mmCIF file of C-alpha atoms and ligand atoms in Angstrom:
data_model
loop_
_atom_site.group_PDB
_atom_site.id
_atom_site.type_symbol
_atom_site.label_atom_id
_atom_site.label_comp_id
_atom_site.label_asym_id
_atom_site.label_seq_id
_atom_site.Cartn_x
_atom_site.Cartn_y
_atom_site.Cartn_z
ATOM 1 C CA UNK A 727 231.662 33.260 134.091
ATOM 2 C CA UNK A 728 230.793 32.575 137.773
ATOM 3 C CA UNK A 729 230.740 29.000 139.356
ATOM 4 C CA UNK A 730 227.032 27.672 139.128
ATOM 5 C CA UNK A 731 225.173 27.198 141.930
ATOM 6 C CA UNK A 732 223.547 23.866 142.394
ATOM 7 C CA UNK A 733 219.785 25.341 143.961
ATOM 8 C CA UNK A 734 218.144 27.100 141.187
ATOM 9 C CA UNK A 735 214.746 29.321 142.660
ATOM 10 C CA UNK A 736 212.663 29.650 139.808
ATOM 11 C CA UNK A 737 210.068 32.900 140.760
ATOM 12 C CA UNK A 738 206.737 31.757 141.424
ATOM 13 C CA UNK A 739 204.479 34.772 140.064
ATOM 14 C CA UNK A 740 200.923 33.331 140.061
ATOM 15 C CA UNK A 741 198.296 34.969 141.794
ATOM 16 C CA UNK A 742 198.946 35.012 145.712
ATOM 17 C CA UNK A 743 202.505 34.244 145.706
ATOM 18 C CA UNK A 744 205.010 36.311 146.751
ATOM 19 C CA UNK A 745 208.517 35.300 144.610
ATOM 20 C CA UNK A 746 209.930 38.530 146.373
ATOM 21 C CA UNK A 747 209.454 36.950 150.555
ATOM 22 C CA UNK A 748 210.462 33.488 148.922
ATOM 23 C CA UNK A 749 213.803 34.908 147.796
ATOM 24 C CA UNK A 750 214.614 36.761 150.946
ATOM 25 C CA UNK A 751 213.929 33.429 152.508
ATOM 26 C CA UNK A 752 216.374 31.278 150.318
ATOM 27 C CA UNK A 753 219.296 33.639 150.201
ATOM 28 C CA UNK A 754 220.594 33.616 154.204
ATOM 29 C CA UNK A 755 220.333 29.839 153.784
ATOM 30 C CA UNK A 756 221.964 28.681 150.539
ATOM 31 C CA UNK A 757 223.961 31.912 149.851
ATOM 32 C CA UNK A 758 226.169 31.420 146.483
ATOM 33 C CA UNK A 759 224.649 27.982 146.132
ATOM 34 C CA UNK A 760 221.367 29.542 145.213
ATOM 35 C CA UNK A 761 220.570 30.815 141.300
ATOM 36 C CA UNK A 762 217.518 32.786 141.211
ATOM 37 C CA UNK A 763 215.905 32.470 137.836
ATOM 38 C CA UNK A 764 212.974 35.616 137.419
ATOM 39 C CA UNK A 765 210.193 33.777 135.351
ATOM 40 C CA UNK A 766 207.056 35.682 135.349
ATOM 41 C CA UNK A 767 203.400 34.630 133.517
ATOM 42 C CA UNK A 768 202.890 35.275 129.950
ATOM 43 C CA UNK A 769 200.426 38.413 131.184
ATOM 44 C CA UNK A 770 203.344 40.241 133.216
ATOM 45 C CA UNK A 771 204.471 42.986 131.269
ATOM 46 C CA UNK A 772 208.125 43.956 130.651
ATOM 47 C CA UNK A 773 207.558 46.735 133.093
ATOM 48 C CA UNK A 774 206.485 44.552 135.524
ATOM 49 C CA UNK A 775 209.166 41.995 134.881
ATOM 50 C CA UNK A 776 211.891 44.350 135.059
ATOM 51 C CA UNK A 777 210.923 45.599 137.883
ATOM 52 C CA UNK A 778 210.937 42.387 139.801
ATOM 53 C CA UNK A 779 214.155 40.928 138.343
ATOM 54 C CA UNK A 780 215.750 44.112 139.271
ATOM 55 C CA UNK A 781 214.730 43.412 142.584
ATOM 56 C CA UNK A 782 215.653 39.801 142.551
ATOM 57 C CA UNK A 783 219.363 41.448 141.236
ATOM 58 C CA UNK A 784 219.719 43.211 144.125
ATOM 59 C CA UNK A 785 218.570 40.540 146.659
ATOM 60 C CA UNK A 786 221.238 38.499 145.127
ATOM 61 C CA UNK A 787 224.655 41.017 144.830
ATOM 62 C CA UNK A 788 225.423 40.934 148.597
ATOM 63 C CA UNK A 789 225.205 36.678 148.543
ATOM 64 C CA UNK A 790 226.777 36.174 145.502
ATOM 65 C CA UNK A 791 224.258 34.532 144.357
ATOM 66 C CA UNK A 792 223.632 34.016 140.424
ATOM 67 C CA UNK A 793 220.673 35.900 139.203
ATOM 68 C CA UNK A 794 219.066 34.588 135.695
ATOM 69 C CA UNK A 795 216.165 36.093 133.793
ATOM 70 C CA UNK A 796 213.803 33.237 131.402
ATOM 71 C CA UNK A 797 212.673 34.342 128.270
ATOM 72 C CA UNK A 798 213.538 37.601 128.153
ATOM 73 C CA UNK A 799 216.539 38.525 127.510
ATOM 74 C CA UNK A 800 216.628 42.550 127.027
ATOM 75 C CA UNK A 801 215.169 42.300 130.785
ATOM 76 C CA UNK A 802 218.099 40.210 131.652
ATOM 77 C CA UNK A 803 220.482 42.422 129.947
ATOM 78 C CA UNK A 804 218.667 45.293 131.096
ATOM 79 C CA UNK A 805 219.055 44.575 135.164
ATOM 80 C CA UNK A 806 222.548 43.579 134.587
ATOM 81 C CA UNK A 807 222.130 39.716 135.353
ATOM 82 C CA UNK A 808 224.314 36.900 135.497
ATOM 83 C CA UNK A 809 222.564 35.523 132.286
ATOM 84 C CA UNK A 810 219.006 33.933 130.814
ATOM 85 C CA UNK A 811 217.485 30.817 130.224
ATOM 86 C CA UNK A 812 215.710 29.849 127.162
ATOM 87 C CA UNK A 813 213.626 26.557 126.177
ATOM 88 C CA UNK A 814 211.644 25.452 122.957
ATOM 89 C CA UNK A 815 209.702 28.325 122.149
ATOM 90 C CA UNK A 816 212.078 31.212 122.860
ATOM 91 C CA UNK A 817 215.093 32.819 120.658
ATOM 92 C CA UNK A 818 217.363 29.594 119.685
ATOM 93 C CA UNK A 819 220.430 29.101 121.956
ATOM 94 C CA UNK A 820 223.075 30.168 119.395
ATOM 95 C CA UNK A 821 220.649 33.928 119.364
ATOM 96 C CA UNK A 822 220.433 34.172 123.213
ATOM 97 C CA UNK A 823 224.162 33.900 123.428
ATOM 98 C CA UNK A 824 224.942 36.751 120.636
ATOM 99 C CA UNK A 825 222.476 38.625 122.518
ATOM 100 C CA UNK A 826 223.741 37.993 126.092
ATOM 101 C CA UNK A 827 227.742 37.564 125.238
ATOM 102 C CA UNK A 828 230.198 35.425 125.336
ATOM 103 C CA UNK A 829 230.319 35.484 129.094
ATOM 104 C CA UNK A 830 227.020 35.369 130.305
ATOM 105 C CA UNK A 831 225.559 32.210 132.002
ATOM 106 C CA UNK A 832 223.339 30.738 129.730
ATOM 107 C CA UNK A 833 220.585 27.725 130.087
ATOM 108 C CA UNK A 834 218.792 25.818 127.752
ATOM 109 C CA UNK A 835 216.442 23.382 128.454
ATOM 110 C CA UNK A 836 216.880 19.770 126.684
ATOM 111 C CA UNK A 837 214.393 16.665 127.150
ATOM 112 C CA UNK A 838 217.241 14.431 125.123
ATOM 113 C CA UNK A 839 221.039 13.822 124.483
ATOM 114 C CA UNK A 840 220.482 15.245 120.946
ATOM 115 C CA UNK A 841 218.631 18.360 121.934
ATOM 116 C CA UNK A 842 221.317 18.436 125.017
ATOM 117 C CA UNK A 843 224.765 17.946 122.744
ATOM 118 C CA UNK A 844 222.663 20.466 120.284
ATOM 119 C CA UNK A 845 221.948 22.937 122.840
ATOM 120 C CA UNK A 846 225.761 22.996 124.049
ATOM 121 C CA UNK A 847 227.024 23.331 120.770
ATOM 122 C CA UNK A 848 224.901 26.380 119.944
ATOM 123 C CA UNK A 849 226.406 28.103 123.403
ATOM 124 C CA UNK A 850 224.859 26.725 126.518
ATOM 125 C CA UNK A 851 226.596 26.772 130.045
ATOM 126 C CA UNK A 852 224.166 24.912 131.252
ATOM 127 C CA UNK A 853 221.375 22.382 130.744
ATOM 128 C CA UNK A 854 217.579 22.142 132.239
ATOM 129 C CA UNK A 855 216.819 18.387 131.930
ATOM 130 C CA UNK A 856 212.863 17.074 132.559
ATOM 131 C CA UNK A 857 210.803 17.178 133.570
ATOM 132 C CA UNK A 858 212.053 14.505 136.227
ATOM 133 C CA UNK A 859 208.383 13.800 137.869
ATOM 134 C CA UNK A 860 205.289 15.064 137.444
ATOM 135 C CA UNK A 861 204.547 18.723 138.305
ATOM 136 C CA UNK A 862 201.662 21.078 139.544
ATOM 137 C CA UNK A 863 202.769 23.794 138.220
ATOM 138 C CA UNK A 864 203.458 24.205 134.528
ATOM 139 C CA UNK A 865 201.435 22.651 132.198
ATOM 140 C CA UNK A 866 201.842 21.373 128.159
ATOM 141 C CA UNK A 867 204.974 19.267 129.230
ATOM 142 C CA UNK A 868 205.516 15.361 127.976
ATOM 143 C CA UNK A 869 206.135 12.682 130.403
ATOM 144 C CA UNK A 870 208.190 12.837 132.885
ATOM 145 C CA UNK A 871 211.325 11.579 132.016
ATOM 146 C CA UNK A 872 212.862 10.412 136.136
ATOM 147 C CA UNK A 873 216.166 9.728 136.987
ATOM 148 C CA UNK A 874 216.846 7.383 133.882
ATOM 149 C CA UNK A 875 215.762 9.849 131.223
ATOM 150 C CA UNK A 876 218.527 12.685 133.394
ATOM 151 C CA UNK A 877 220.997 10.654 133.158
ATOM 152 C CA UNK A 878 220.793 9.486 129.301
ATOM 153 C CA UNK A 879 221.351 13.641 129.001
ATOM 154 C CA UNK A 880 224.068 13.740 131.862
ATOM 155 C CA UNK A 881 226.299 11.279 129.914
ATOM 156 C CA UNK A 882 225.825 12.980 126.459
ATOM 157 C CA UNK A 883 227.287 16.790 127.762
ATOM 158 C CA UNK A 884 229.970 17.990 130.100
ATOM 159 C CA UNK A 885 228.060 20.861 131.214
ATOM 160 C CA UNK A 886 226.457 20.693 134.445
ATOM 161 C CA UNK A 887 222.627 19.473 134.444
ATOM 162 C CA UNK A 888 220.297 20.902 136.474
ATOM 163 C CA UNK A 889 217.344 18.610 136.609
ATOM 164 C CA UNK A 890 213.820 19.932 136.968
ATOM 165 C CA UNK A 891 210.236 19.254 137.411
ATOM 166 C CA UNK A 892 208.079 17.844 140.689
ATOM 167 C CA UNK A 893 211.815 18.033 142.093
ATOM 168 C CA UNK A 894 212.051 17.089 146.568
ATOM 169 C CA UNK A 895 214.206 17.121 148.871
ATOM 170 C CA UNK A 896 213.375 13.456 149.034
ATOM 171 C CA UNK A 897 213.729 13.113 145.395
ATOM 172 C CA UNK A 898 217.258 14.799 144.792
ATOM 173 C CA UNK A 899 219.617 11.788 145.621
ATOM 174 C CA UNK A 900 218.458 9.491 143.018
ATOM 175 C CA UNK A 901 218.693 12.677 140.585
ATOM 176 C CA UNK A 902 222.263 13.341 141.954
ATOM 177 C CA UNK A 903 222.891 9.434 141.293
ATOM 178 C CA UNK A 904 221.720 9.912 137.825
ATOM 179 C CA UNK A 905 224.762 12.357 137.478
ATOM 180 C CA UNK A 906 222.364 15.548 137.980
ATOM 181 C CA UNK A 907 224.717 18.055 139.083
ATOM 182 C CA UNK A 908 221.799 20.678 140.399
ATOM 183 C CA UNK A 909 217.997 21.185 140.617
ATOM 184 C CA UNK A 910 215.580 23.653 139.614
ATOM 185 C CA UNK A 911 212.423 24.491 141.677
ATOM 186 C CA UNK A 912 209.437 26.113 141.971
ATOM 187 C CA UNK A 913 207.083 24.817 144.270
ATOM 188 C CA UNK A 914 209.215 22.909 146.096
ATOM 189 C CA UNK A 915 210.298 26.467 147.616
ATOM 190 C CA UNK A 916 206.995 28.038 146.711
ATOM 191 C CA UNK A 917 204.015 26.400 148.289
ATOM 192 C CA UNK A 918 205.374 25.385 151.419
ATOM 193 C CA UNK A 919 205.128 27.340 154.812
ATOM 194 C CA UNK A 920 208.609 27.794 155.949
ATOM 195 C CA UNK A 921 210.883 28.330 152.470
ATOM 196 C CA UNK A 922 214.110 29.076 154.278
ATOM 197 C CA UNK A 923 213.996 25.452 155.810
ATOM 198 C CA UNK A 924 212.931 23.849 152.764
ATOM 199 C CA UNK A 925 216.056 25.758 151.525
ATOM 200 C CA UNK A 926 218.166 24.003 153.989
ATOM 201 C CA UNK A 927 216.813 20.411 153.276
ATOM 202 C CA UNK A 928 217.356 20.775 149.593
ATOM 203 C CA UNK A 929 220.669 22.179 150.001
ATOM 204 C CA UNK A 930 221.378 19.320 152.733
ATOM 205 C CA UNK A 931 220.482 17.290 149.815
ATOM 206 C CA UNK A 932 222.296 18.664 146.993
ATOM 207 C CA UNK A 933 225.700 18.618 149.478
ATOM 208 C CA UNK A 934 226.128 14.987 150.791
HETATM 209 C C1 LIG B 1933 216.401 25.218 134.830
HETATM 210 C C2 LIG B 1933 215.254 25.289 133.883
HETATM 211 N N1 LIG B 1933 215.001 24.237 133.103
HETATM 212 C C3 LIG B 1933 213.957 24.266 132.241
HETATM 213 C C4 LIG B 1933 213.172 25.390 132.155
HETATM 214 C C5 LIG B 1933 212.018 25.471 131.183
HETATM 215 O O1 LIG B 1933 212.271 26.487 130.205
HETATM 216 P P1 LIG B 1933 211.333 26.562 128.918
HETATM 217 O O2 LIG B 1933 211.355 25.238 128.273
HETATM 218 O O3 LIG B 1933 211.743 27.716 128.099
HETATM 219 O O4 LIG B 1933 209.899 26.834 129.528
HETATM 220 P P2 LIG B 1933 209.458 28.130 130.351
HETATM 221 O O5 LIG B 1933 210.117 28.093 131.683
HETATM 222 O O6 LIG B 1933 209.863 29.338 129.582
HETATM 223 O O7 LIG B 1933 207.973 28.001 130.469
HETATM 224 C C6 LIG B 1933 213.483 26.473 132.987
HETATM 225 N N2 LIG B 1933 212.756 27.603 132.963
HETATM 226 N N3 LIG B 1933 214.526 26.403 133.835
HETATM 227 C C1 3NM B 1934 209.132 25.772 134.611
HETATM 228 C C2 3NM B 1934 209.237 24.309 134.406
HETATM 229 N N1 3NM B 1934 209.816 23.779 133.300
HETATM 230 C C3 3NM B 1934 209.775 22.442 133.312
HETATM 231 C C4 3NM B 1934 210.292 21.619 132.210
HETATM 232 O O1 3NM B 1934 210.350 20.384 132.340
HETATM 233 O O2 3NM B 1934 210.633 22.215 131.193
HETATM 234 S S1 3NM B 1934 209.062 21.790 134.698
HETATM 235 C C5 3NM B 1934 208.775 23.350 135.276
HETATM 236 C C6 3NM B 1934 208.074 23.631 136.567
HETATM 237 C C7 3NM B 1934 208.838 23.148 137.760
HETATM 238 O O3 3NM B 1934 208.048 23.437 138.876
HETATM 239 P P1 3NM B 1934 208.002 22.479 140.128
HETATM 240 O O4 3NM B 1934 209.327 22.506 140.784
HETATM 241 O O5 3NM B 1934 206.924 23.111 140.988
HETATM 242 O O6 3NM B 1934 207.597 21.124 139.637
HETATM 243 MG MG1 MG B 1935 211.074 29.581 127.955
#
């Protein structure tokens, strides 16, 4: 299984975004530290989300960088990616791993240390923990759960956490405190003018 990156690019497919530019952006500046994660709107069709993670695939084979499809796995296994990440209302974790093998990266998401030590036992490599703060961009989700509620799960698994939701640069050393050993973003990378420097300032922050 390859080493997991700490900066996890989660593809920002609403209308006028452009996950492709944001990618090209990230890669040159946090290399094998980035994991791209293709998660596309409940209207994208597989077509269309195949076609963008096996973009995203390619972007990410010359950097090393981990590339990781949400949801849907037979796109994930289809493009050849490094794994898939699955939450609540996708295939349970002990599934996803059958269908993605015993050495595929594989993320679950966990709001608790039950769900967490649950989620590792079924055959997660990883954890999602949150969401930390509050967040524009997904909605549905309880309270946020901030550094306190990351590290309750950090304590309960050995598997690295990658904490997510209304995640900063500014907000990344409390999460690392909290024993966090990654984030996940989406419009911290996103919405912002310049991605490739808000690359470096979150990977400045994920490294000190
Ligand atoms: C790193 C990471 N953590 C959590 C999630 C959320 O996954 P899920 O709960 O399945 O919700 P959707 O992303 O599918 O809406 C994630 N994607 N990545
Ligand atoms: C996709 C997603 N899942 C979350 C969870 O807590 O399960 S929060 C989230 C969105 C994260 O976006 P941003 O970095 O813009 O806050
Ligand atoms: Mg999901």
């Amino acid at each position: 299984m390859p080493s997991l990156g700490r900066l996890h690019l989660i593809t920002d497919t609403r209308p006028g975004c452009d996950p492709l530019a944001v990618v090209r952006a990230a890669l040159p500046v946090a290399r094998a530290e980035l994991v791209v994660q293709v998660r596309v709107t409940d209207g994208t069709t597989d077509r269309q989300a195949y076609d963008l993670a096996r973009r995203v695939r390619a972007l990410c084979l010359p950097y090393r960088a981990t590339c990781l499809v949400n949801d849907r796995l037979h796109v994930a296994l289809a493009v050849d990616a490094d794994g898939g990440h699955v939450g609540a209302d996708d295939l349970p974790v002990a599934a996803a791993r059958r269908v993605l093998g015993v050495d595929a990266v594989l993320g679950a998401t966990a709001r608790e240390p039950g769900g967490a030590a649950r989620a590792v036992a079924a055959g997660a490599s990883y954890l999602g923990v949150g969401p930390c703060h509050r967040t524009t961009t997904k909605t549905g989700l309880p309270d946020p759960i901030g550094p306190a509620g990351v590290r309750a799960v950090a304590e309960a698994v050995t598997v690295p956490v990658i904490a997510i939701g209304g995640v900063t640069a500014a907000t990344v050393p409390a999460l690392r405190a909290a024993g966090a050993y990654g984030v996940a973003v989406v419009g911290a990378l996103s919405t912002v003018a310049d991605p490739g420097r808000a690359t470096a300032g979150l990977i400045a922050a994920l490294t000190c």
